[in-house]
Tab-separated table of C-alpha atoms in Angstrom:
chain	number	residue	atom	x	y	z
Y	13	UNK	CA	22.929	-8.281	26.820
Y	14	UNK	CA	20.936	-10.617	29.306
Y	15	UNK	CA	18.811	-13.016	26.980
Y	16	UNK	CA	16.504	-15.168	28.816
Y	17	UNK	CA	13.615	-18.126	27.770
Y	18	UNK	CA	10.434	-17.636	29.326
Y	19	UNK	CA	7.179	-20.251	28.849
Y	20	UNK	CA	3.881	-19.966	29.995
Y	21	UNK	CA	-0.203	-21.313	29.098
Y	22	UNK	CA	-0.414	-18.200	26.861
Y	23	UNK	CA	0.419	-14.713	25.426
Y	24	UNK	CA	-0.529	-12.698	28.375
Y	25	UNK	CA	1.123	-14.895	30.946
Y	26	UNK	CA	4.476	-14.916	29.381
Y	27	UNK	CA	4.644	-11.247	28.652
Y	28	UNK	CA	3.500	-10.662	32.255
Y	29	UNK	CA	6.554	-13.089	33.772
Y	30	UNK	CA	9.007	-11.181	31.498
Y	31	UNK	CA	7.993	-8.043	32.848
Y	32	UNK	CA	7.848	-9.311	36.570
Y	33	UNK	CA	11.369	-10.807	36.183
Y	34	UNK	CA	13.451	-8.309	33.577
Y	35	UNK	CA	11.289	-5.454	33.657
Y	36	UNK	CA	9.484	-3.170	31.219
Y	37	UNK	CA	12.612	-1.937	29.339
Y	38	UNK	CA	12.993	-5.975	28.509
Y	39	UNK	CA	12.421	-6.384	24.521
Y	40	UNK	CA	10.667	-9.367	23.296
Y	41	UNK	CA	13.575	-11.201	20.432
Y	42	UNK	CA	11.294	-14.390	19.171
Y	43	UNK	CA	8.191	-16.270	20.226
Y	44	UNK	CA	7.032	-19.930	19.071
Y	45	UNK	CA	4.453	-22.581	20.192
Y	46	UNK	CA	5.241	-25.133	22.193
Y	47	UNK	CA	4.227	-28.108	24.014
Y	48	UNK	CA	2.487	-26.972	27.413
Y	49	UNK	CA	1.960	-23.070	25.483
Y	50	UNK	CA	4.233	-20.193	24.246
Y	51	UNK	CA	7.898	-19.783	24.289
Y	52	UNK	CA	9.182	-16.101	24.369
Y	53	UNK	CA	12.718	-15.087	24.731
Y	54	UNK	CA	13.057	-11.406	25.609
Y	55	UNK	CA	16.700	-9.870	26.639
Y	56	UNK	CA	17.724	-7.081	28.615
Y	57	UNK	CA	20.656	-4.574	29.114
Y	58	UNK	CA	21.238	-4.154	25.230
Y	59	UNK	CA	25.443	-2.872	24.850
Y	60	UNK	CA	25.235	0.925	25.132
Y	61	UNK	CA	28.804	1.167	23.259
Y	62	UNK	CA	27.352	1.253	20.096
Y	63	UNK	CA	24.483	4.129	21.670
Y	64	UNK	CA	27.680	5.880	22.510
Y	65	UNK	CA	29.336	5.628	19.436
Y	66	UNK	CA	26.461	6.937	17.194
Y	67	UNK	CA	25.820	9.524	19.698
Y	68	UNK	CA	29.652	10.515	19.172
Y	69	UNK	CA	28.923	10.860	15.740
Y	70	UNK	CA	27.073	13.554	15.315
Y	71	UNK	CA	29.474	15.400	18.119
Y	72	UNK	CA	31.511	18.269	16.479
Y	73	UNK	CA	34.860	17.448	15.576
Y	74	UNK	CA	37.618	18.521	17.479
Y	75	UNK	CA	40.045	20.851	16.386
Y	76	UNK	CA	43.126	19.723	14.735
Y	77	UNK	CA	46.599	20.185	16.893
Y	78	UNK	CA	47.795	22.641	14.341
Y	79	UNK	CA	44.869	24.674	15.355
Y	80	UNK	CA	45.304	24.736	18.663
Y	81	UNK	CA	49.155	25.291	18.438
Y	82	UNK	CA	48.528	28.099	16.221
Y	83	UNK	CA	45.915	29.597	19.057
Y	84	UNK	CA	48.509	29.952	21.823
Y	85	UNK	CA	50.384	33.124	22.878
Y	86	UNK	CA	53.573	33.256	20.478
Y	87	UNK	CA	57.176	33.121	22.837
Y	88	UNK	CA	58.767	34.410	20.132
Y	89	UNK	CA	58.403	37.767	17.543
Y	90	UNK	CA	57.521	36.336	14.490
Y	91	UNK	CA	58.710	36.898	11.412
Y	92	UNK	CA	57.291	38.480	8.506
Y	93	UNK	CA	53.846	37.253	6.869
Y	94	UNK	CA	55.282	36.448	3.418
Y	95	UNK	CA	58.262	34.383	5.343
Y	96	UNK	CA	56.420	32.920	8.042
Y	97	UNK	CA	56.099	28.825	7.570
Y	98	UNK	CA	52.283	28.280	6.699
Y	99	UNK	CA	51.548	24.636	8.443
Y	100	UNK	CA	47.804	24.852	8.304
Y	101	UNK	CA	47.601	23.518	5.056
Y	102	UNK	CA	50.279	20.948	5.716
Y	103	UNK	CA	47.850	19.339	8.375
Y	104	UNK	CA	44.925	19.608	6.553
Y	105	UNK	CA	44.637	16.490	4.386
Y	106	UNK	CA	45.627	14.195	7.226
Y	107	UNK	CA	42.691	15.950	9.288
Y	108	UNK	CA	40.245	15.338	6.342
Y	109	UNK	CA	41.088	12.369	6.152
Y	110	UNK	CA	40.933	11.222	9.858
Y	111	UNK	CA	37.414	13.111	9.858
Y	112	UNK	CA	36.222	10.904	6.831
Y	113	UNK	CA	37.466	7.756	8.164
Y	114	UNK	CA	35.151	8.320	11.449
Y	115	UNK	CA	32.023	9.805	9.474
Y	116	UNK	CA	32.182	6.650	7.449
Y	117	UNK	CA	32.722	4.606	10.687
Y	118	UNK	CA	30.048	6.384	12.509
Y	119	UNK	CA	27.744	5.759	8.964
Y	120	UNK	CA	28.122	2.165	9.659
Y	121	UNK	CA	27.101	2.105	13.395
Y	122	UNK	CA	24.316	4.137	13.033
Y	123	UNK	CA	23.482	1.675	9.529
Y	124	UNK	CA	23.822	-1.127	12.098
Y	125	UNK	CA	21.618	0.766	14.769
Y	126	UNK	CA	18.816	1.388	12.445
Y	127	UNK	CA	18.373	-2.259	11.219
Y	128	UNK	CA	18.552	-3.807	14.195
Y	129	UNK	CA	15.347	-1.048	15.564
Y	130	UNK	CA	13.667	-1.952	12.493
Y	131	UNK	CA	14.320	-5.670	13.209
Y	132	UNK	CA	12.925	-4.770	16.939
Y	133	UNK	CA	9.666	-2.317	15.446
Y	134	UNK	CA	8.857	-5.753	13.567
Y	135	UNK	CA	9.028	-8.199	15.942
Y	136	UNK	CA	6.949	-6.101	18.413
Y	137	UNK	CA	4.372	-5.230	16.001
Y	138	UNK	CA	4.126	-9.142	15.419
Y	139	UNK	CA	4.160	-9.506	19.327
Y	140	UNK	CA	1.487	-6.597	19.561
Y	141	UNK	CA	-1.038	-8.408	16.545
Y	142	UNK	CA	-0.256	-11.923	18.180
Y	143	UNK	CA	-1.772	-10.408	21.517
Y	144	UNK	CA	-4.897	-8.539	19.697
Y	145	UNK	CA	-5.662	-11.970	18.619
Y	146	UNK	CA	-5.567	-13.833	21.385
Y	147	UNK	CA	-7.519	-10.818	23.158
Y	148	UNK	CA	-10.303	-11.415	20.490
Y	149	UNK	CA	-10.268	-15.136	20.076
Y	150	UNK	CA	-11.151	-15.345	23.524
Y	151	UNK	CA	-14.769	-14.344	22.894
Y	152	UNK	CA	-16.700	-17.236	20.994
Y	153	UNK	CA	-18.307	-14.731	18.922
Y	154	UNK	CA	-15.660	-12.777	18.145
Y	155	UNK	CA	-13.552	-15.792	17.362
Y	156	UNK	CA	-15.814	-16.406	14.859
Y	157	UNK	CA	-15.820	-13.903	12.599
Y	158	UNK	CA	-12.095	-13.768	12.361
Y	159	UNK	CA	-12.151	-16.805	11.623
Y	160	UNK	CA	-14.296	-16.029	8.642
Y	161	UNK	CA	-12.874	-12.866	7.972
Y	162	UNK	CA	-9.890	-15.009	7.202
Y	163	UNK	CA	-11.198	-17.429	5.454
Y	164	UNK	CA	-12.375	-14.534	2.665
Y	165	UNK	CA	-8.961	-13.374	2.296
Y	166	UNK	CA	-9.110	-10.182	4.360
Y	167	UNK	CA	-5.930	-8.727	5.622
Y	168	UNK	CA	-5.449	-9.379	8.960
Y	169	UNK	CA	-5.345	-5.915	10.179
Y	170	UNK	CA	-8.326	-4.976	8.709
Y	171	UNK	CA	-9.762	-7.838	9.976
Y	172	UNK	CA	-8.404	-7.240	13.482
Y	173	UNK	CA	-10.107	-3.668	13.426
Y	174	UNK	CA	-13.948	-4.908	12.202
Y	175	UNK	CA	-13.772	-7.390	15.016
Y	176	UNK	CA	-12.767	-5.542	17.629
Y	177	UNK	CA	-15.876	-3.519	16.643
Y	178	UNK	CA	-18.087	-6.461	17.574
Y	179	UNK	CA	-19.512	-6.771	21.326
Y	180	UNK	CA	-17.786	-9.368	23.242
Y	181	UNK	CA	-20.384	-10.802	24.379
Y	182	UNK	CA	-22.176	-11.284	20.586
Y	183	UNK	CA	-22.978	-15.081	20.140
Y	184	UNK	CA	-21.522	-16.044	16.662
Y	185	UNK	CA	-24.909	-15.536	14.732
Y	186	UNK	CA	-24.504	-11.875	15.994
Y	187	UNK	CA	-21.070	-11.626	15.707
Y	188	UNK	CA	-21.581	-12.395	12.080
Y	189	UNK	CA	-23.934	-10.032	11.122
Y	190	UNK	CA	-21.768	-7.502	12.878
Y	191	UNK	CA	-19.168	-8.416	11.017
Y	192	UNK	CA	-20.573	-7.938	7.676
Y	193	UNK	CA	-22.351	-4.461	8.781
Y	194	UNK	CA	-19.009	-2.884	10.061
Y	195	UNK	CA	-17.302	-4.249	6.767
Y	196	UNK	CA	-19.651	-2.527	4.437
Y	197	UNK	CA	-19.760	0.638	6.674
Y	198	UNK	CA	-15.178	0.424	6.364
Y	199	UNK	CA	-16.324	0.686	2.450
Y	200	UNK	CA	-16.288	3.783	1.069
Y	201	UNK	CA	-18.611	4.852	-2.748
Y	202	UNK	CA	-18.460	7.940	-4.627
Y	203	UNK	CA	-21.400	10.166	-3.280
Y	204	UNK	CA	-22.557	10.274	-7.345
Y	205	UNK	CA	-22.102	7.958	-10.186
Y	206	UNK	CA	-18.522	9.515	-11.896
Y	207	UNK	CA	-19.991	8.811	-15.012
Y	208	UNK	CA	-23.196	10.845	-13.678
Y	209	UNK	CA	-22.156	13.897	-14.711
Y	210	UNK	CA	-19.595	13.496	-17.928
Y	211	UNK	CA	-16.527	15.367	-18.007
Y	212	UNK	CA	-13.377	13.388	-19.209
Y	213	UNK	CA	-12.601	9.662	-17.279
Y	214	UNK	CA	-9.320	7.567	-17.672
Y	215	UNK	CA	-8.821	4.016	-16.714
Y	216	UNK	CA	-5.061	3.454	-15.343
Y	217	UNK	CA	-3.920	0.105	-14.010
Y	218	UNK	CA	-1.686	-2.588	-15.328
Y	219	UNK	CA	-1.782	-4.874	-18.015
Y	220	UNK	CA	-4.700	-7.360	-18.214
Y	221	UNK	CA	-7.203	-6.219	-15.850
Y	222	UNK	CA	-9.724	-5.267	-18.189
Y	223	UNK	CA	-9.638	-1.448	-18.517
Y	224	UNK	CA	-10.723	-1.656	-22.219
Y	225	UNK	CA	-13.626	-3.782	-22.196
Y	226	UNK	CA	-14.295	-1.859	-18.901
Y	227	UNK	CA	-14.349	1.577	-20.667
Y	228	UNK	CA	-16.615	-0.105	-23.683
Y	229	UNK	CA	-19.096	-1.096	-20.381
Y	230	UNK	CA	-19.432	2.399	-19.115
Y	231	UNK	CA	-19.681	3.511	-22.513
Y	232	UNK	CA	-22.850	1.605	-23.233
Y	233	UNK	CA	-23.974	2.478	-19.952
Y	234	UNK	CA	-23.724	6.213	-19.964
Y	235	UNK	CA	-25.175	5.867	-23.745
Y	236	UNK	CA	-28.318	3.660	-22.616
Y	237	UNK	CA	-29.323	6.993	-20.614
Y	238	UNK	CA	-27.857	9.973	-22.762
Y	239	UNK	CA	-27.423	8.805	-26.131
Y	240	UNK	CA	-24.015	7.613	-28.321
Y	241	UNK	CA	-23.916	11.177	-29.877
Y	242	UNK	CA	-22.966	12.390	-26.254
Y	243	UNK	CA	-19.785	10.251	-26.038
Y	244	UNK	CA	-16.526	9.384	-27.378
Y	245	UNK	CA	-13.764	7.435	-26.934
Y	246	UNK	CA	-10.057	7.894	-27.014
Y	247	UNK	CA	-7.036	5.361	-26.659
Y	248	UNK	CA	-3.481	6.238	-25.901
Y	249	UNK	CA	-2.622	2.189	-26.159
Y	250	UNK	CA	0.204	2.497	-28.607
Y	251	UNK	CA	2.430	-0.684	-27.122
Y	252	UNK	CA	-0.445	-3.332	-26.742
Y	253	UNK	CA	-1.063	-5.564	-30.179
Y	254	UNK	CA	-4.579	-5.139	-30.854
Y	255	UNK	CA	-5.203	-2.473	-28.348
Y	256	UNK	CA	-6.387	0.440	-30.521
Y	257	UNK	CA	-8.245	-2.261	-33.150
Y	258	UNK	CA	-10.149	-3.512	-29.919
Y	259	UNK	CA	-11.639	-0.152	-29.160
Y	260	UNK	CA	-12.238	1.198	-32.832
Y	261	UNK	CA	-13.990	-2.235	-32.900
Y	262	UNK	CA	-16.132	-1.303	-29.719
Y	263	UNK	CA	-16.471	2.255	-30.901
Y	264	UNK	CA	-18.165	0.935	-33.863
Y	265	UNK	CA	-20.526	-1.295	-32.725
Y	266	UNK	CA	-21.492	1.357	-29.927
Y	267	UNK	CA	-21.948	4.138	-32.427
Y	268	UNK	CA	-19.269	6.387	-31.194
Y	269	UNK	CA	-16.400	8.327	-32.973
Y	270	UNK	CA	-12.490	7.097	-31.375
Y	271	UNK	CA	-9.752	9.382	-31.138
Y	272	UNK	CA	-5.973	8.143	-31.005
Y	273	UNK	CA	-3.281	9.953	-28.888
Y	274	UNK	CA	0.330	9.118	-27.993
Y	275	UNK	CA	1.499	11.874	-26.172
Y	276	UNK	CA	0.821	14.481	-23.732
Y	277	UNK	CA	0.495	17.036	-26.790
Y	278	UNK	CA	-1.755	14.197	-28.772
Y	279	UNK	CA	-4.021	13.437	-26.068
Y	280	UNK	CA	-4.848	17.191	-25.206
Y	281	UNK	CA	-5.621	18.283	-28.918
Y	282	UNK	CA	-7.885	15.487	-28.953
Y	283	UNK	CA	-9.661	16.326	-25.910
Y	284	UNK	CA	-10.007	19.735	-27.555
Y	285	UNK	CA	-11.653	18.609	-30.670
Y	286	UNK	CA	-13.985	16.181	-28.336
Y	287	UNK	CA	-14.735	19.341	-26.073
Y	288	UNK	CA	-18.787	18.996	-27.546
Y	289	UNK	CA	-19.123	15.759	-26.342
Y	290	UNK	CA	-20.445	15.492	-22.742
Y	291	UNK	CA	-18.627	12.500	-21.869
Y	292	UNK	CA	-15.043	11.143	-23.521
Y	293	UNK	CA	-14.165	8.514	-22.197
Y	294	UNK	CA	-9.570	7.449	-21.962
Y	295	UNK	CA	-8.209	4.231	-22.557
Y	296	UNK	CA	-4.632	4.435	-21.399
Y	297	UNK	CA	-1.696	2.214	-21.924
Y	298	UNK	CA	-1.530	-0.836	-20.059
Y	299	UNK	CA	1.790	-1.467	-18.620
Y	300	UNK	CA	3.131	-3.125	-16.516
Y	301	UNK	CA	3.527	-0.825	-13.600
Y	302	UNK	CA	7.333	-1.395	-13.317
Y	303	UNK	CA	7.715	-0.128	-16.872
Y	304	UNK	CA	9.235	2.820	-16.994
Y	305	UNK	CA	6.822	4.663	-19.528
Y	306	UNK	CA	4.297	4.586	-17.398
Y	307	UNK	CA	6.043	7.796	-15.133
Y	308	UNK	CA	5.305	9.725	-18.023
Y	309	UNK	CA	1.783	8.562	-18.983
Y	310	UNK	CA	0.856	8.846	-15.333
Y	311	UNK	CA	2.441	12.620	-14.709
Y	312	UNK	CA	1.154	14.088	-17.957
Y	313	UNK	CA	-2.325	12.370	-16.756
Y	314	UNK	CA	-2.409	13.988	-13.482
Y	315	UNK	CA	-1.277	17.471	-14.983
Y	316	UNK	CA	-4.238	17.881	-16.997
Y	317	UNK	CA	-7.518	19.388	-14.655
Y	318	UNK	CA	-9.552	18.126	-17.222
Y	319	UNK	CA	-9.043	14.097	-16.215
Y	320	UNK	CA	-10.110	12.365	-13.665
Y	321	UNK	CA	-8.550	8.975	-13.730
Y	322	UNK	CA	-9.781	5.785	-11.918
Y	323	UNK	CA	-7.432	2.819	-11.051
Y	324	UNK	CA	-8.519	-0.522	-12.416
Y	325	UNK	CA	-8.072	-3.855	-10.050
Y	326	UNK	CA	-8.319	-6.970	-10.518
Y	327	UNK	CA	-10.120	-8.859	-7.545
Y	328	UNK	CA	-8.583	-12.218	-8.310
Y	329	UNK	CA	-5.146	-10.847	-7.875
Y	330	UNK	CA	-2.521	-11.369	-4.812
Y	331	UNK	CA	-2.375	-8.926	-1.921
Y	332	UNK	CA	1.093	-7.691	-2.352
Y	333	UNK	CA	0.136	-7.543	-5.619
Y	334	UNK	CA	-3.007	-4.988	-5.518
Y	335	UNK	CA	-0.829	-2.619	-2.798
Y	336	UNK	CA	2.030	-2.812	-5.068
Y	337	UNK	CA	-0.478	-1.832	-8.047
Y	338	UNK	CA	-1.872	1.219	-5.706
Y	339	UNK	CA	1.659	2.738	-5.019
Y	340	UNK	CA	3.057	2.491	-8.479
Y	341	UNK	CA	-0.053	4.108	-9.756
Y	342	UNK	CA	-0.771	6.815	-7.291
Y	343	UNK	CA	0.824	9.656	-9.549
Y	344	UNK	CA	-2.088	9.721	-11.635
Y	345	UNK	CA	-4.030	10.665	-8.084
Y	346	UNK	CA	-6.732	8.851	-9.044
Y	347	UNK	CA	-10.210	9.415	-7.698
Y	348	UNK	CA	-11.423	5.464	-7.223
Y	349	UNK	CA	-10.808	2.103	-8.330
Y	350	UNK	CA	-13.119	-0.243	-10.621
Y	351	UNK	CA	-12.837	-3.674	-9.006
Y	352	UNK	CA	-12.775	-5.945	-12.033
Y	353	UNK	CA	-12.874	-9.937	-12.432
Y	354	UNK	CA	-14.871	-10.086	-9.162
Y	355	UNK	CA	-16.366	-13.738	-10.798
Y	356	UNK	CA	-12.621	-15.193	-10.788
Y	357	UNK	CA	-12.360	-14.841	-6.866
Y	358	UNK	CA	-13.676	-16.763	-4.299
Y	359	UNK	CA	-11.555	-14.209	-1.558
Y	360	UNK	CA	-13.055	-11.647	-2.500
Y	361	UNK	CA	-11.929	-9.857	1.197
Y	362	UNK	CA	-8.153	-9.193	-0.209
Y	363	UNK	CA	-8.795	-6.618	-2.479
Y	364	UNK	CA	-11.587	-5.093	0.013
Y	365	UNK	CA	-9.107	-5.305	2.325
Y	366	UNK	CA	-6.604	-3.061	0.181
Y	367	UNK	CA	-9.204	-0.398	-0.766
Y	368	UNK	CA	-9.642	0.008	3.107
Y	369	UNK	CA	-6.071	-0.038	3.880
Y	370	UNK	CA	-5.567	2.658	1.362
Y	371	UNK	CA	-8.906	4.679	1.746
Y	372	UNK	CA	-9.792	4.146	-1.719
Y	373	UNK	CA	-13.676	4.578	-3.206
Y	374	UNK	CA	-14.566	2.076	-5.084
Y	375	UNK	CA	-16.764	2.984	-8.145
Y	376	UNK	CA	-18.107	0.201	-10.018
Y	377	UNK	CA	-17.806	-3.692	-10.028
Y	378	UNK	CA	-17.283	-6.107	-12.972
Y	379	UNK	CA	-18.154	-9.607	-13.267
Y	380	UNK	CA	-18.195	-11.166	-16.383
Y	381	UNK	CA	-17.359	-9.844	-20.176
Y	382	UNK	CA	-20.934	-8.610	-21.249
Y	383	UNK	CA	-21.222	-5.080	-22.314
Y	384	UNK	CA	-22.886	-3.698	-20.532
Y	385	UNK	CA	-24.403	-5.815	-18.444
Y	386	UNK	CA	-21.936	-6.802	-16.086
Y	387	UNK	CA	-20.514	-3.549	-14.507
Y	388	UNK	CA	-22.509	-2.121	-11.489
Y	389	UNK	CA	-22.464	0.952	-9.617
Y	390	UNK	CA	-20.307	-0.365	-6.492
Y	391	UNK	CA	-22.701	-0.767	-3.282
Y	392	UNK	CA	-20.849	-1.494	0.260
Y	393	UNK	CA	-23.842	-3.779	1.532
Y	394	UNK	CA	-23.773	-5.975	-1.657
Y	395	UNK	CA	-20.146	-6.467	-1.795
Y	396	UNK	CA	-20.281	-7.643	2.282
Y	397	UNK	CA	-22.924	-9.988	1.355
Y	398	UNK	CA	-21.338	-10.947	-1.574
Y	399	UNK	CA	-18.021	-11.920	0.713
Y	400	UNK	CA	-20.301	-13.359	3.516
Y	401	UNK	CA	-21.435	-16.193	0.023
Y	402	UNK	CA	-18.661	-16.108	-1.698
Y	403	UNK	CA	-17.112	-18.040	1.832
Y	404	UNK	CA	-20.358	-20.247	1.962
Y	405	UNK	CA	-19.717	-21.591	-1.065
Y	406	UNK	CA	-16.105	-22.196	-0.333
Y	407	UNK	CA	-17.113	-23.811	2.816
Y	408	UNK	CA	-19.958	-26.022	0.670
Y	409	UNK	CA	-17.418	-27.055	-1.662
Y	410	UNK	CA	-14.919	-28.358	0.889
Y	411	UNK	CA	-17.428	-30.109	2.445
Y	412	UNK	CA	-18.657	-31.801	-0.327
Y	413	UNK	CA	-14.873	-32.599	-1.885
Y	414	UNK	CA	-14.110	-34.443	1.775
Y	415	UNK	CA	-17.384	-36.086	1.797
């Protein structure tokens, strides 16, 4: 392998002199910053051995010697079948074993192979976003609102793909009000208010995000219009101290009768005896979602037709975090999230940025602990303005704490 150390004034120069000098089948192994620009070292004419050697592997094996001995014209009559020396199964084991020996071999190489083309897939999807930046930060406008996007905490792929939405030529005044237009059009609502039409709704998420006091909200909400006699509530919460005594607690000061269930068997004989009421409404358990009970809470959730469940987030929460929180939970399939504890965030653009990623809708919006006022029907334009001063104030604040 030819490895070679290549700098130039930018991105696009030194990718250009690798190409001129080691061709396009050249692969790019590190970049940095350095005085006078960028420093790339690409390499070329990778060792084909080990190429060969995993191709070998999936090769047929060749037959054993016995086998072929065994196929050749006999110079000799042969003696009788009961009498005749059987050598087949003589050879055998040693072949078996020889065969094993190289599968496992071969198991390593191609091991080897795959980490180093994940290793490669990496580096040249860093190269690739490295390149899309530079592309963009070239325009002043454009510049601009990644900048900004940044700033609120939006991933930078997501990022990346609203600004490469914006005109080039925008000034940053326009680019900015771009910017917030194509991130509340990459939002994505319910077409109707899930509590709109009743029917049975279950919070899911983890522990501490506020699912309960959440439920109590749309509770009061869904009362305010229909009435308490339309709904119940029902908690599954069995592992939480407090948990059941905090909703029997809401249940009475809302006017509405709470069921308990712990169990697949539990939760649909309550939803049977609640079938009158045009909205029930299910607190579930909140685990962690590396606890293994929750595989069972979430499959027995998704196997009744009668739930719809909605994934609660919290918006002050880390990245990895919220996607971690999206896979563990997807069993339940649910239909949106509730974006909760958006008045503990001042980046609000990193849980945005993971409803986007995953194509999530996102139903309603918390911000504070009062029942009911502070849970709204999610609207894409207000949560883009509400990143857009959510990074003002940020901005204000720094200014005034170096002032």
């Amino acid at each position: 392998m030819k490895i070679k150390r290549f700098v130039a004034p930018d991105m696009r120069s030194a990718l250009a002199q690798v190409r001129d000098e080691q061709g396009p089948d050249a692969v790019i192994l590190s970049n940095r910053r350095v005085d006078g620009g960028i420093e790339v070292v690409a390499a070329t004419d990778f060792d084909e051995a080990l190429v060969r050697q995993a191709s070998r592997a999936f090769a047929p094996p060749a037959a054993p010697p016995v086998e072929r001995q065994a196929a050749r014209p006999a110079e000799r009559p042969s003696a009788p079948p009961a009498t005749a020396p059987v050598q087949v199964p003589v050879a055998m084991p040693a072949a078996t074993q020889a065969a094993a020996a190289g599968a496992s071999a071969s198991d390593a190489v191609i091991g080897e192979l795959r980490r180093e083309l994940v290793a490669m897939r990496a580096m040249f999807e860093r190269e690739v976003a490295r390149f899309s930046d530079e592309r963009l930060r070239a325009a002043p406008g454009r510049a601009a609102a990644l900048e900004d996007l940044d700033g609120c905490g939006c991933d930078a792929e997501v990022a990346r793909g609203i600004v490469d939405k914006i005109p080039a030529d925008a000034d940053p005044r326009r680019a900015r009000a771009f910017q917030l237009a194509i991130l509340a059009k990459s939002l994505t609502t319910p077409v109707r208010e899930p509590i709109a039409d009743g029917g049975v709704i279950a919070l899911v998420g983890p522990t501490g995000v506020g699912k309960t006091t959440t439920l109590a909200k749309l509770a009061a909400r869904y009362a305010h219009t229909h009435g308490t006699r339309d709904v119940a509530l029902v908690t599954t919460d069995a592992f939480r101290i407090g948990a059941r005594e905090q909703l029997h607690t809401y249940g009475r000061l809302l006017g509405m009768p709470v069921a308990e269930a712990s169990s697949e068997a539990e939760i649909a004989a309550a939803l049977e005896r609640l079938s009158d009421y045009r909205l029930v409404l299910v607190d579930t358990a909140g685990m962690s979602q590396r606890d293994r009970a929750l595989a069972a809470q979430l499959s027995w959730l998704a196997r009744d037709r009668r739930i719809r469940s909605y994934l609660v987030m919290p918006a002050n929460a880390q990245p990895a975090d919220l996607d971690d929180v999206v896979r563990r939970f997807a069993p339940a399939s649910p239909a949106g999230v509730v974006l909760t504890k958006l008045d503990e965030t001042s980046r609000l653009g990193a849980v945005l940025s993971v409803t986007i990623r995953h194509r999530l809708p996102i139903a309603y919006v918390t911000d504070g602990q009062r029942v009911p006022e502070d849970l709204y029907p999610a609207e894409p334009q207000r949560l883009a303005l509400r990143v857009r001063e959510l990074r003002r104030s940020a901005l204000e604040e720094t200014r005034h704490a170096a002032a």
